[in-house]
PDB file of C-alpha atoms and ligand atoms in Angstrom:
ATOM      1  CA  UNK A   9      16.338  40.427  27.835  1.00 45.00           C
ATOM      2  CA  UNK A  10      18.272  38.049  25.409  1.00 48.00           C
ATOM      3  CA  UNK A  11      20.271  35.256  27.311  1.00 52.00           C
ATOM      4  CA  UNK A  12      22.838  34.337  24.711  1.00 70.00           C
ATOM      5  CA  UNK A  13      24.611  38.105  24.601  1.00 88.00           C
ATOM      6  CA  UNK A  14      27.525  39.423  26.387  1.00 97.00           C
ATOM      7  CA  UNK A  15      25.721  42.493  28.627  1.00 97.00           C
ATOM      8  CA  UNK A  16      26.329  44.421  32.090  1.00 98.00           C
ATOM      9  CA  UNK A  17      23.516  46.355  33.928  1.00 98.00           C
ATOM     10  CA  UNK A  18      24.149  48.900  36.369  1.00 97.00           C
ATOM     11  CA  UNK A  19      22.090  50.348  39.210  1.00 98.00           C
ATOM     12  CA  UNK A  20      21.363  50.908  42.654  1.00 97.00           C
ATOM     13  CA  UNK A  21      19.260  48.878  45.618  1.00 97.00           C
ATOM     14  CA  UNK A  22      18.202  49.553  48.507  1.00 96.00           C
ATOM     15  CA  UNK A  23      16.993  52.988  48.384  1.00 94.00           C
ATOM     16  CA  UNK A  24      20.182  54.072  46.817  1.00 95.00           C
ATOM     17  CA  UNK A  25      22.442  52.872  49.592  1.00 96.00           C
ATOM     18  CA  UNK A  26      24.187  49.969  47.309  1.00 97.00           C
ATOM     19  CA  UNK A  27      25.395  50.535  43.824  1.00 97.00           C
ATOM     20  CA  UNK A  28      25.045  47.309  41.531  1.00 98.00           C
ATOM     21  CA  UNK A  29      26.472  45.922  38.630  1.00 98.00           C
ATOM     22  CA  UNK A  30      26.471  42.726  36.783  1.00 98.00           C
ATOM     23  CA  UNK A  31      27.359  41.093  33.725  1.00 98.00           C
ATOM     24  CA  UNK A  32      27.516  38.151  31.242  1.00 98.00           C
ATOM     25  CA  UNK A  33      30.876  37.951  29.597  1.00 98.00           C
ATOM     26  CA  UNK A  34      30.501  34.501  27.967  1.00 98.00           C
ATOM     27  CA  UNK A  35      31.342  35.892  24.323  1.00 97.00           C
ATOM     28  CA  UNK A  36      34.130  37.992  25.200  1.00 98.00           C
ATOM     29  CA  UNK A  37      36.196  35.223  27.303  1.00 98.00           C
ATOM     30  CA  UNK A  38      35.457  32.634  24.809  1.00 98.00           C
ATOM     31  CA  UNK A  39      37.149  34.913  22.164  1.00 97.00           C
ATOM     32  CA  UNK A  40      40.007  35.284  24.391  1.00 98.00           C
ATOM     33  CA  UNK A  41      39.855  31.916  25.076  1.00 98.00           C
ATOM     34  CA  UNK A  42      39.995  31.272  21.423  1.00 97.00           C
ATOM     35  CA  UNK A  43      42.326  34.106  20.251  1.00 97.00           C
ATOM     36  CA  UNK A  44      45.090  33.271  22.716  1.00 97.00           C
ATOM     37  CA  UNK A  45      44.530  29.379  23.016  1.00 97.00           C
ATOM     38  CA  UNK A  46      44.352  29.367  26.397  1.00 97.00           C
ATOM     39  CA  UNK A  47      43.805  26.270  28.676  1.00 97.00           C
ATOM     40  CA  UNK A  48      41.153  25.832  30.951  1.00 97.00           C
ATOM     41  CA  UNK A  49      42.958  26.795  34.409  1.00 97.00           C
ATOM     42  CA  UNK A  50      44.371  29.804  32.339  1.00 98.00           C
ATOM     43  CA  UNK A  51      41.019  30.337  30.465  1.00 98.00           C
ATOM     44  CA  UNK A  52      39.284  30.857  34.075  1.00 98.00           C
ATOM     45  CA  UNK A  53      42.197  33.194  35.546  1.00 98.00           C
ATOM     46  CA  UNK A  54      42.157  35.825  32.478  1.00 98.00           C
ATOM     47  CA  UNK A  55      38.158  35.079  32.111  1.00 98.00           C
ATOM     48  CA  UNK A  56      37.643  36.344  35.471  1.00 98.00           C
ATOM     49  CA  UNK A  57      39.797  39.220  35.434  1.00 98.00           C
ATOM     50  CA  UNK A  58      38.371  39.940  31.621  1.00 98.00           C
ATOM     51  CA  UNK A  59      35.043  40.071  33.866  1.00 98.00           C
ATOM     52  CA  UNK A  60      36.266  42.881  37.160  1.00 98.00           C
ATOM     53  CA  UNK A  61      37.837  44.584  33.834  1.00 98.00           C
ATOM     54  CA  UNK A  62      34.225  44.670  31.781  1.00 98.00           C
ATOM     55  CA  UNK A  63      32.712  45.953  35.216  1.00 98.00           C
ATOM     56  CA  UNK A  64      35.320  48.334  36.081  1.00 98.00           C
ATOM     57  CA  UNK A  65      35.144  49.798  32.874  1.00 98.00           C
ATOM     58  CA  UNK A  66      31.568  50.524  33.437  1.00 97.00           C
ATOM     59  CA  UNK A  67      32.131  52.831  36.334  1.00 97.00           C
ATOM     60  CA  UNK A  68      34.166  54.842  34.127  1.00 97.00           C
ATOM     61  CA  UNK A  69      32.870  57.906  31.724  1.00 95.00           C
ATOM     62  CA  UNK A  70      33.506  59.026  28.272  1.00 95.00           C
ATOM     63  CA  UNK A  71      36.745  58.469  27.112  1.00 95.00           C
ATOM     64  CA  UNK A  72      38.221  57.178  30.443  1.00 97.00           C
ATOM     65  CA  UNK A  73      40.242  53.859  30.350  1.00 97.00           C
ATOM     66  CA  UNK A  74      41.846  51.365  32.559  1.00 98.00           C
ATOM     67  CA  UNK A  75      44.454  48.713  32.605  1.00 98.00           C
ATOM     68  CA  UNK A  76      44.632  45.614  35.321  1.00 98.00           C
ATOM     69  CA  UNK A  77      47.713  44.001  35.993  1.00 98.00           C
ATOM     70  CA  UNK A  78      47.803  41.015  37.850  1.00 98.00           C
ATOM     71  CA  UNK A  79      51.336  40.022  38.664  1.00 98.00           C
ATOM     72  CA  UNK A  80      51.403  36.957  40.717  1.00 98.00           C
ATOM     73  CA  UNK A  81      53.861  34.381  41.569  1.00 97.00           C
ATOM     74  CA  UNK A  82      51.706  31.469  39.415  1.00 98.00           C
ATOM     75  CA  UNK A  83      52.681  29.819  36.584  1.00 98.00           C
ATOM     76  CA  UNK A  84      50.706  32.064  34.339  1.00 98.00           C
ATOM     77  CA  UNK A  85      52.538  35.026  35.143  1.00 98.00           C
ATOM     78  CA  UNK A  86      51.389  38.561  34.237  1.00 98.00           C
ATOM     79  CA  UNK A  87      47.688  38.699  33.030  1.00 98.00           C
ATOM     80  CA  UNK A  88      46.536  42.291  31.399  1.00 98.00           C
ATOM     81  CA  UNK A  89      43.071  43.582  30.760  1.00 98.00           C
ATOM     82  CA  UNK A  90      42.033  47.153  29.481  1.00 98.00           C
ATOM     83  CA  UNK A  91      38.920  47.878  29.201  1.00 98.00           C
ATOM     84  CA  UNK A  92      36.629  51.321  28.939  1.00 97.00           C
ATOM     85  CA  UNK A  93      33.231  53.004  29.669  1.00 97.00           C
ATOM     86  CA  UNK A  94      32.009  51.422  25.928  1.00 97.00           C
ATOM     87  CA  UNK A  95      32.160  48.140  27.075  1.00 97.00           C
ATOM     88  CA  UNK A  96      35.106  46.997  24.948  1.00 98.00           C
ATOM     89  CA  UNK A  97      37.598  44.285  26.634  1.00 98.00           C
ATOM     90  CA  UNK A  98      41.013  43.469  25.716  1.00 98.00           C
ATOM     91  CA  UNK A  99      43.459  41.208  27.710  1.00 98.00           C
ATOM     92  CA  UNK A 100      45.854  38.242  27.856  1.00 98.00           C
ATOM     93  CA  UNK A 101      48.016  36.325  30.010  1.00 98.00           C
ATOM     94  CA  UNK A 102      51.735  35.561  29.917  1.00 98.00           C
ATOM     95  CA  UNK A 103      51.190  31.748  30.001  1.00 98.00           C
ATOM     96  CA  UNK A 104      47.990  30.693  28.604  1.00 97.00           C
ATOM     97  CA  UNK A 105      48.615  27.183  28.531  1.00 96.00           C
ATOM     98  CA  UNK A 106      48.576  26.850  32.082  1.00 94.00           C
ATOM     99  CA  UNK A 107      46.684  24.356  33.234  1.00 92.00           C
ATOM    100  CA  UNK A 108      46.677  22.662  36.877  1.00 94.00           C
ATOM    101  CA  UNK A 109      44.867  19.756  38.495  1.00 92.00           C
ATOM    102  CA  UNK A 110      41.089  20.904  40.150  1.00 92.00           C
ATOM    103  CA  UNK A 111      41.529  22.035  43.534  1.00 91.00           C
ATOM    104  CA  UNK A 112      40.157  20.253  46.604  1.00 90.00           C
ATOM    105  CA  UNK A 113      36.991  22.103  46.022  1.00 89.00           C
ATOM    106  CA  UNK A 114      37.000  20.461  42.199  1.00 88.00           C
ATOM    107  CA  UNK A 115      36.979  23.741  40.706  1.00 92.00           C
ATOM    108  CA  UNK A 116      39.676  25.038  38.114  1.00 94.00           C
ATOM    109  CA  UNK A 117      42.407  26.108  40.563  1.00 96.00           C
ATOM    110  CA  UNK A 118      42.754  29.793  39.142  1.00 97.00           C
ATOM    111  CA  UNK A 119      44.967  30.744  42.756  1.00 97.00           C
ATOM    112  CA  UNK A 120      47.335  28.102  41.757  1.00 97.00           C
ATOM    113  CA  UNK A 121      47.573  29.851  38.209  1.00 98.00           C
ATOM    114  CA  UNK A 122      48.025  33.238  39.427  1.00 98.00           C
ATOM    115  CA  UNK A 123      49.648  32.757  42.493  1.00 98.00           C
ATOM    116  CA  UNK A 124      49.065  33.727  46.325  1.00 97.00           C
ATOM    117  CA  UNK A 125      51.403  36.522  46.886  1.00 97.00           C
ATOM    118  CA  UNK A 126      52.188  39.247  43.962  1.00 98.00           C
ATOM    119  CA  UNK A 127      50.609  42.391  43.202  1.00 98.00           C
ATOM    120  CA  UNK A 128      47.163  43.830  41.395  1.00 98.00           C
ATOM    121  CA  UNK A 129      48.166  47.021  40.011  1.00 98.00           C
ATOM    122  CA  UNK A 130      45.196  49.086  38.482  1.00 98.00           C
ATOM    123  CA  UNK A 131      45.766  51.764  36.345  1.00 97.00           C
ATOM    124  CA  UNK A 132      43.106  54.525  34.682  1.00 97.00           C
ATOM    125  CA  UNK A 133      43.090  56.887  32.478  1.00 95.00           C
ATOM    126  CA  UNK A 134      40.889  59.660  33.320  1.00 93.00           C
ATOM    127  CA  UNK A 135      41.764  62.398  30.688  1.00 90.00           C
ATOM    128  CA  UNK A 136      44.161  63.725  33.611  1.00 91.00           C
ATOM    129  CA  UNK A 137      47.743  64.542  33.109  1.00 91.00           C
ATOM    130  CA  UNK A 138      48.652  61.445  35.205  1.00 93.00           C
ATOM    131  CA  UNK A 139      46.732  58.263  35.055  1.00 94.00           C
ATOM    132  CA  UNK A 140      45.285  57.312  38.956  1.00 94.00           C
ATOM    133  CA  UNK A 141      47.313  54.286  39.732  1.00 95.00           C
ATOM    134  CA  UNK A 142      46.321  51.463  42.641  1.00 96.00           C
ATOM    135  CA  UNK A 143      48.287  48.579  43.771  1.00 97.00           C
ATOM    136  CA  UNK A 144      47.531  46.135  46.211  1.00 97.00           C
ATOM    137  CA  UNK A 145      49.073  42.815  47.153  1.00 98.00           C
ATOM    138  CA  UNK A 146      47.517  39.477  46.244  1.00 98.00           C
ATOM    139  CA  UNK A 147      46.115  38.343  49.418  1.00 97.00           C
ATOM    140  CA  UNK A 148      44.310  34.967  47.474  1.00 97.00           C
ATOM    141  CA  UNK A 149      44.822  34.415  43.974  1.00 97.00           C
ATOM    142  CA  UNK A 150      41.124  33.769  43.231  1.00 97.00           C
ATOM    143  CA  UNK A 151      40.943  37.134  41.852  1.00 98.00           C
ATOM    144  CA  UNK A 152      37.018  38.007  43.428  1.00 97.00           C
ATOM    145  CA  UNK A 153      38.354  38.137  46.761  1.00 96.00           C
ATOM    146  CA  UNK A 154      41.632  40.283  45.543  1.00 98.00           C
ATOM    147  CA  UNK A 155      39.340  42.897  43.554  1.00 98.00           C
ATOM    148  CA  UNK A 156      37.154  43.067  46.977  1.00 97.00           C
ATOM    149  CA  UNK A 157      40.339  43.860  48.943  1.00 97.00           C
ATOM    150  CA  UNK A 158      41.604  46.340  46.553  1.00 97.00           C
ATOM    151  CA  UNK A 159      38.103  48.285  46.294  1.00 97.00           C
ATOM    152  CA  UNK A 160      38.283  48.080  50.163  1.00 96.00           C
ATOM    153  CA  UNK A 161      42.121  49.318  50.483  1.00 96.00           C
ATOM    154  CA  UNK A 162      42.654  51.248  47.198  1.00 95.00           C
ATOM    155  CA  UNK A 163      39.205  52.878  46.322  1.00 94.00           C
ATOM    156  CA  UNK A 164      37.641  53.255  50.271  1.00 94.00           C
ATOM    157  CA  UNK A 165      34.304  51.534  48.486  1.00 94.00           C
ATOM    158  CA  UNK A 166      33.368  48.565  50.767  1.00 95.00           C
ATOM    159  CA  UNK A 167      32.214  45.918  48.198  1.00 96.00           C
ATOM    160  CA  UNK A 168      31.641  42.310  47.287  1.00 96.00           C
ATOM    161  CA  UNK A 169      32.835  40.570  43.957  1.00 97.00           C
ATOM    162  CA  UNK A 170      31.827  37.631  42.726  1.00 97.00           C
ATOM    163  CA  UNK A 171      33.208  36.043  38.894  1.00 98.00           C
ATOM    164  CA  UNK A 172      33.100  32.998  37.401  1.00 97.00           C
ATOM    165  CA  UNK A 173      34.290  31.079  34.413  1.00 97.00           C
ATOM    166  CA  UNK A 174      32.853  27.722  33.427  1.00 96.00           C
ATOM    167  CA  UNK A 175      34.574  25.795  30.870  1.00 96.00           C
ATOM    168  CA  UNK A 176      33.588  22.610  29.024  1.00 96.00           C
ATOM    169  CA  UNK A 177      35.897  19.686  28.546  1.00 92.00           C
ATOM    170  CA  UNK A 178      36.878  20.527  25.298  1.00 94.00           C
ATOM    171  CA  UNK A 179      38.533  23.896  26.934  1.00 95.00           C
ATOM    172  CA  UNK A 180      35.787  26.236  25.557  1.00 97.00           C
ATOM    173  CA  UNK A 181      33.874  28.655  27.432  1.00 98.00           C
ATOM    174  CA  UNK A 182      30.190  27.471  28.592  1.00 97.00           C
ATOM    175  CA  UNK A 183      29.212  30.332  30.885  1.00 97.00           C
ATOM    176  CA  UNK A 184      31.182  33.690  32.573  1.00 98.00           C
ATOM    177  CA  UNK A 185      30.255  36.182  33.893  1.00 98.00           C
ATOM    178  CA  UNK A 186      30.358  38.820  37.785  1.00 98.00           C
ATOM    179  CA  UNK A 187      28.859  40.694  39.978  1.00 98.00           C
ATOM    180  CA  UNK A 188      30.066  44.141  41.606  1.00 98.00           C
ATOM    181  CA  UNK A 189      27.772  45.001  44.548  1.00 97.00           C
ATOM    182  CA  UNK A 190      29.148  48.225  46.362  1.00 97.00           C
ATOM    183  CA  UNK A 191      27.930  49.926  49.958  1.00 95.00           C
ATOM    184  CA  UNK A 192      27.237  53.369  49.676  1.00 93.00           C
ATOM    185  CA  UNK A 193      27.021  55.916  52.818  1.00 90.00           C
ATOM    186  CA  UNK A 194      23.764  55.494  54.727  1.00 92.00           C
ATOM    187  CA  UNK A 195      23.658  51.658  54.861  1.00 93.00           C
ATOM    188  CA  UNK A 196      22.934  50.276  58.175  1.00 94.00           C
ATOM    189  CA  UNK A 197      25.024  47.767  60.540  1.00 93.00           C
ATOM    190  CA  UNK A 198      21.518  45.702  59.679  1.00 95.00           C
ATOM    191  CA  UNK A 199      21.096  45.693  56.259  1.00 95.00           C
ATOM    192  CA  UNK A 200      25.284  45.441  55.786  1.00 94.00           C
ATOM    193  CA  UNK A 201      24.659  42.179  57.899  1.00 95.00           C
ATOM    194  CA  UNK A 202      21.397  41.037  55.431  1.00 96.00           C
ATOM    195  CA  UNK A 203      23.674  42.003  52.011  1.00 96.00           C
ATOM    196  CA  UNK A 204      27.034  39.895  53.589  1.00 94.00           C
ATOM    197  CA  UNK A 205      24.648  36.679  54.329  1.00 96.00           C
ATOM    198  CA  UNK A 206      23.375  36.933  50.735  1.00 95.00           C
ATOM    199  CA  UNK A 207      26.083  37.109  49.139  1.00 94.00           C
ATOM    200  CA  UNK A 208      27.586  34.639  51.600  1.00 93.00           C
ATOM    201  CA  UNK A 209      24.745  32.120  50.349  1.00 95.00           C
ATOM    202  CA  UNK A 210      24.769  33.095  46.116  1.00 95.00           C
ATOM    203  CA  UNK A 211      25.614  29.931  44.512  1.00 96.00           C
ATOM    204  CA  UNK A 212      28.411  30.438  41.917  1.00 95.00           C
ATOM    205  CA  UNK A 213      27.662  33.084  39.270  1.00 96.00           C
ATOM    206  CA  UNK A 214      28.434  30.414  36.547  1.00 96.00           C
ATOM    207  CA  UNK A 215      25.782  28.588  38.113  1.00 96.00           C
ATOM    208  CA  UNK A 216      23.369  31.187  38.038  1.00 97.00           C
ATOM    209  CA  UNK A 217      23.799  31.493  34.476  1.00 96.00           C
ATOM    210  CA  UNK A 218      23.433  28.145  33.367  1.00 96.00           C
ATOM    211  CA  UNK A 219      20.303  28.225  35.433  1.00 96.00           C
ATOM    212  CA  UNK A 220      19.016  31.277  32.708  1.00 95.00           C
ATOM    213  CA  UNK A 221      19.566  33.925  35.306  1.00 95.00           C
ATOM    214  CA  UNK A 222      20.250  36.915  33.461  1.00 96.00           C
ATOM    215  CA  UNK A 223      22.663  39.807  34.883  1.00 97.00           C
ATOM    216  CA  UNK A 224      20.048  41.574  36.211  1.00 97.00           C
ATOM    217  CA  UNK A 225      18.591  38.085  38.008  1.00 97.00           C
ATOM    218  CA  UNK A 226      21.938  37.781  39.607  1.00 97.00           C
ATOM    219  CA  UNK A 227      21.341  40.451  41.197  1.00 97.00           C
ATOM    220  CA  UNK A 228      18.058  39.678  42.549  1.00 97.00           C
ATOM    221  CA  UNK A 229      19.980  36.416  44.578  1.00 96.00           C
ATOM    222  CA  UNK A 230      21.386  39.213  46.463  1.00 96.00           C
ATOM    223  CA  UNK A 231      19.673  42.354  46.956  1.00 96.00           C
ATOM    224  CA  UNK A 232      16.416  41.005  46.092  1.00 96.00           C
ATOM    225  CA  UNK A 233      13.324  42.847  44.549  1.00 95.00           C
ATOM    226  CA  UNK A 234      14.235  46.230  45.455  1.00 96.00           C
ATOM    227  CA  UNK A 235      16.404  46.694  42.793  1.00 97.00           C
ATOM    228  CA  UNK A 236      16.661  49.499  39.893  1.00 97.00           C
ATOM    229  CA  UNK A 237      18.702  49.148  36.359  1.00 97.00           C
ATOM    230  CA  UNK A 238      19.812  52.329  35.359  1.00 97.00           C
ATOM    231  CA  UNK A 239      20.807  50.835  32.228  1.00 95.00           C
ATOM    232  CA  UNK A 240      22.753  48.282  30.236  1.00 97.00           C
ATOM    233  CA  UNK A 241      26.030  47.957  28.299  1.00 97.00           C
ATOM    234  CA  UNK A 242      26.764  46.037  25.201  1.00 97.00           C
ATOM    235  CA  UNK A 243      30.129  44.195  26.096  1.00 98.00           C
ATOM    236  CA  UNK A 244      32.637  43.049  23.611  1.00 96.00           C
ATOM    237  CA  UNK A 245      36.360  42.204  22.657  1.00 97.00           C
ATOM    238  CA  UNK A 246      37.667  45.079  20.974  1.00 96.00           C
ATOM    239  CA  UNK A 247      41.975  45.457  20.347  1.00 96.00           C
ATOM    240  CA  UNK A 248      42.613  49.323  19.288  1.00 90.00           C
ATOM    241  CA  UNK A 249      45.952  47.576  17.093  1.00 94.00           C
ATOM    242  CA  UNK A 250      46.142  48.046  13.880  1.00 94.00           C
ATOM    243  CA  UNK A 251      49.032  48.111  10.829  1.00 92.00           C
ATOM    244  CA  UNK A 252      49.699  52.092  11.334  1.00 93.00           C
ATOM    245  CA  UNK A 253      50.361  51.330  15.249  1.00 92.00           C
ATOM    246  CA  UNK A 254      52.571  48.707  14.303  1.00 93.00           C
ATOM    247  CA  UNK A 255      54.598  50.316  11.819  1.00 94.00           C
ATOM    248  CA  UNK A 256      54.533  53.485  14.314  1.00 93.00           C
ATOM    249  CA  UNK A 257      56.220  50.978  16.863  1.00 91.00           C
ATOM    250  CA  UNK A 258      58.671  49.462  14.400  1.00 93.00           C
ATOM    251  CA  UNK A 259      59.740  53.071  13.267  1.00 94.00           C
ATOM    252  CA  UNK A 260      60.318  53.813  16.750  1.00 93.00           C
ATOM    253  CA  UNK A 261      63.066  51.129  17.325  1.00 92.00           C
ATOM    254  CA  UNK A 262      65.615  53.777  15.163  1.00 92.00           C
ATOM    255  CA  UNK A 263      67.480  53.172  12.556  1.00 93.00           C
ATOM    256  CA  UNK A 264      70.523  50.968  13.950  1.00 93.00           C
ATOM    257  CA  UNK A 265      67.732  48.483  15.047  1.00 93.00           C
ATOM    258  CA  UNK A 266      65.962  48.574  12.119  1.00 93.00           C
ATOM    259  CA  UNK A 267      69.027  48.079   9.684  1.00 94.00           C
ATOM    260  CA  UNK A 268      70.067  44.658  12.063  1.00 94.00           C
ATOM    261  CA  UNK A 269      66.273  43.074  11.513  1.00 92.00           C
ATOM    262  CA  UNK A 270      66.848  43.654   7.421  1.00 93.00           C
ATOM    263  CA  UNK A 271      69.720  42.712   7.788  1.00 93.00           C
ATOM    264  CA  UNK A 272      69.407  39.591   9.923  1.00 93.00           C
ATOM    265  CA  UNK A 273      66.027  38.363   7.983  1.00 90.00           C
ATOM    266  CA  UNK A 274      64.545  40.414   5.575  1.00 91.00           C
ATOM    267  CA  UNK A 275      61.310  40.714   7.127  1.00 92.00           C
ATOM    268  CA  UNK A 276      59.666  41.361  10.111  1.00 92.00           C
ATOM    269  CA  UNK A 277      56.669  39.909  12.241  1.00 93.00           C
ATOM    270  CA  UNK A 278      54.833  41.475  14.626  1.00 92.00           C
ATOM    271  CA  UNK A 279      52.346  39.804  17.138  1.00 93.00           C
ATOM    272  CA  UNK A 280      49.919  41.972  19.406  1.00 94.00           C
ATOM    273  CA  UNK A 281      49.593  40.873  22.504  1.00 92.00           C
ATOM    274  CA  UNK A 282      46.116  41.541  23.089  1.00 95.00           C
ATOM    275  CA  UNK A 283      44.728  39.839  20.405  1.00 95.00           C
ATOM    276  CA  UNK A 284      47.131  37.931  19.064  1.00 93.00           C
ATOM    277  CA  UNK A 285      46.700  39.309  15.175  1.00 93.00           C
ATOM    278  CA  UNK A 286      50.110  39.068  13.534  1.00 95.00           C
ATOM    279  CA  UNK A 287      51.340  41.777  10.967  1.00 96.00           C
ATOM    280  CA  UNK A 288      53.660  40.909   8.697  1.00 95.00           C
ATOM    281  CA  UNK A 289      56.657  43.115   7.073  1.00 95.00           C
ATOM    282  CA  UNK A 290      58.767  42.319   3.739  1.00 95.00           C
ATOM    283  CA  UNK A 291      62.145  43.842   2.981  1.00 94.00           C
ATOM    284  CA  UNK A 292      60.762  46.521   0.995  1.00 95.00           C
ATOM    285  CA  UNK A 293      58.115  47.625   3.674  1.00 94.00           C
ATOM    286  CA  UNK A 294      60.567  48.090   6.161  1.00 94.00           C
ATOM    287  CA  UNK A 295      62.860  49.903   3.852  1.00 94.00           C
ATOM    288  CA  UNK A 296      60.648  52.373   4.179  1.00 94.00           C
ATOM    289  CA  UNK A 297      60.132  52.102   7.697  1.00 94.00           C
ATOM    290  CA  UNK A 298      63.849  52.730   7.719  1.00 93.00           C
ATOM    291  CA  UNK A 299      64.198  56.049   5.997  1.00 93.00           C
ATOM    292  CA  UNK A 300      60.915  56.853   8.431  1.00 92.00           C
ATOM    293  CA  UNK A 301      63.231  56.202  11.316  1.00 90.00           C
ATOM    294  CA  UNK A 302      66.988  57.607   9.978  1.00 87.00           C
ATOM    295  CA  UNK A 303      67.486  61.687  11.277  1.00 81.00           C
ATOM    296  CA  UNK A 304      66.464  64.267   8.904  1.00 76.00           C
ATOM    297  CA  UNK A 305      68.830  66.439   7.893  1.00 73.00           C
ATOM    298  CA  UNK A 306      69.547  69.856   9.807  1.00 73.00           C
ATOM    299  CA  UNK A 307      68.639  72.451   6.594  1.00 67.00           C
TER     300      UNK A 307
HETATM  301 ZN1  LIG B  26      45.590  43.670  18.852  1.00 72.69          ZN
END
């Protein structure tokens, strides 16, 4: 298995009675990192939610989609992450350059970021006619102990979560990556005892990593050799924006709205969140937009 690519494996241990998943997301949150600027204690809060979203998104199927919103009382206010069953990653934070002193552990201090009270909201899109929605209250602000508690409160799936972002001096991402382990029925008081001492003792996933563990070696720190991959999953930054959505958007503010923007500045410039990619509008573009947007006549 290559070291240097952005990849989750999934599958079980233990007979069956824990389902595993890990993954390597150093690509994807050093193009967020890049894309939205962000600084390091900002870098590590969206990086590590980036990471529950890349594994979340692998326990869903087809077509099915999700979006995390962590809404803390921090500094970096709301972060956002959608993700799906392909692998692809999307997210950003209100305040990326957030950036706080280390903590009195000397790590990035990502609950000072986000905050230690708020809500994680999770939403997903299951082809249904209403999306499944989860909330839970911040009870930490590291995020892998807040995903933990809402798979425990929201989801009834006892499991442990461990992410980690490492970032160089110059702010850019050296390693990230997580780990989703999750108790299935038929796992004794015993072995729950041997899986929460070994994950007790895993040193930090980052760690791991920039020892040349691969996903699939993290998991070996903690459920040792009896381990199966089912399989793996390319990960990657992917943003579904594009000029039609844009215009769609712009179209959609009417025609009173539309008729102030030409009139207040001639153009128009639009900035996706996710990704940050700015589209651009002259007068005459948004002309048309205009007539797009003004009431057809009754015939
Ligand atoms: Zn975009």
């Amino acid at each position: 298995m290559e070291h240097n690519k952005d990849i989750l494996v999934r599958g079980t241990a233990w007979g069956g009675k824990i389902r595993v998943f890990a993954a390597r997301t150093t690509e994807l949150v050093g193009e967020l990192q890049r894309r939205h600027g962000t600084m390091p204690t900002a870098t590590a809060a969206l990086g590590r939610t980036a990471t529950a979203g890349a594994i979340m998104g692998a326990m869903l199927k087809g077509e099915e989609k999700l979006t995390i919103q962590v809404k803390g009382e921090g500094p970096i206010g709301q972060i956002v992450v959608d993700a799906n069953a392909h692998g692809e990653v999307r997210g950003y934070a209100d305040h990326p350059h957030v950036h706080l002193a280390s903590n009195d552990k000397g790590k990035l201090d990502v609950a000072g970021a986000v905050g230690r009270s708020g809500y994680i909201h999770i939403s997903k899109d299951l082809g249904l006619k209403e999306p499944y929605r989860g909330s839970v209250p911040i009870i930490s602000g590291e995020l892998a102990e807040d995903f933990t508690y809402y798979f425990a409160v929201s989801e009834q799936t006892p499991s442990a979560v461990g992410l980690g972002v490492l970032v160089d001096t110059d702010g850019s991402v050296i390693h990230a990556g997580g780990f989703i382990v999750q108790i299935l029925p038929g796992l004794t008081d015993e072995e729950l005892t041997k899986l929460e001492q070994a994950v007790g003792m895993i040193p930090p996933v980052t760690a791991l990593l920039d020892q040349g563990e691969t996903p699939e070696g993290v998991l070996k720190w903690i459920v040792g050799d009896d381990l199966v991959i089912h399989d793996t999953l390319p990960l990657a930054f992917a943003c579904k924006c594009s000029s039609d959505r844009v215009e769609q958007t712009l179209v959609s503010l009417g025609e009173s709205e539309l008729t102030q923007i030409i009139e207040d500045n001639g153009k128009a410039e639009v900035v996706c969140h996710f990704c940050n990619e700015t589209y651009s509008f002259d007068r005459t573009q948004l002309e048309k937009l205009l007539d797009q947007a003004k009431p057809k006549p009754i015939q």
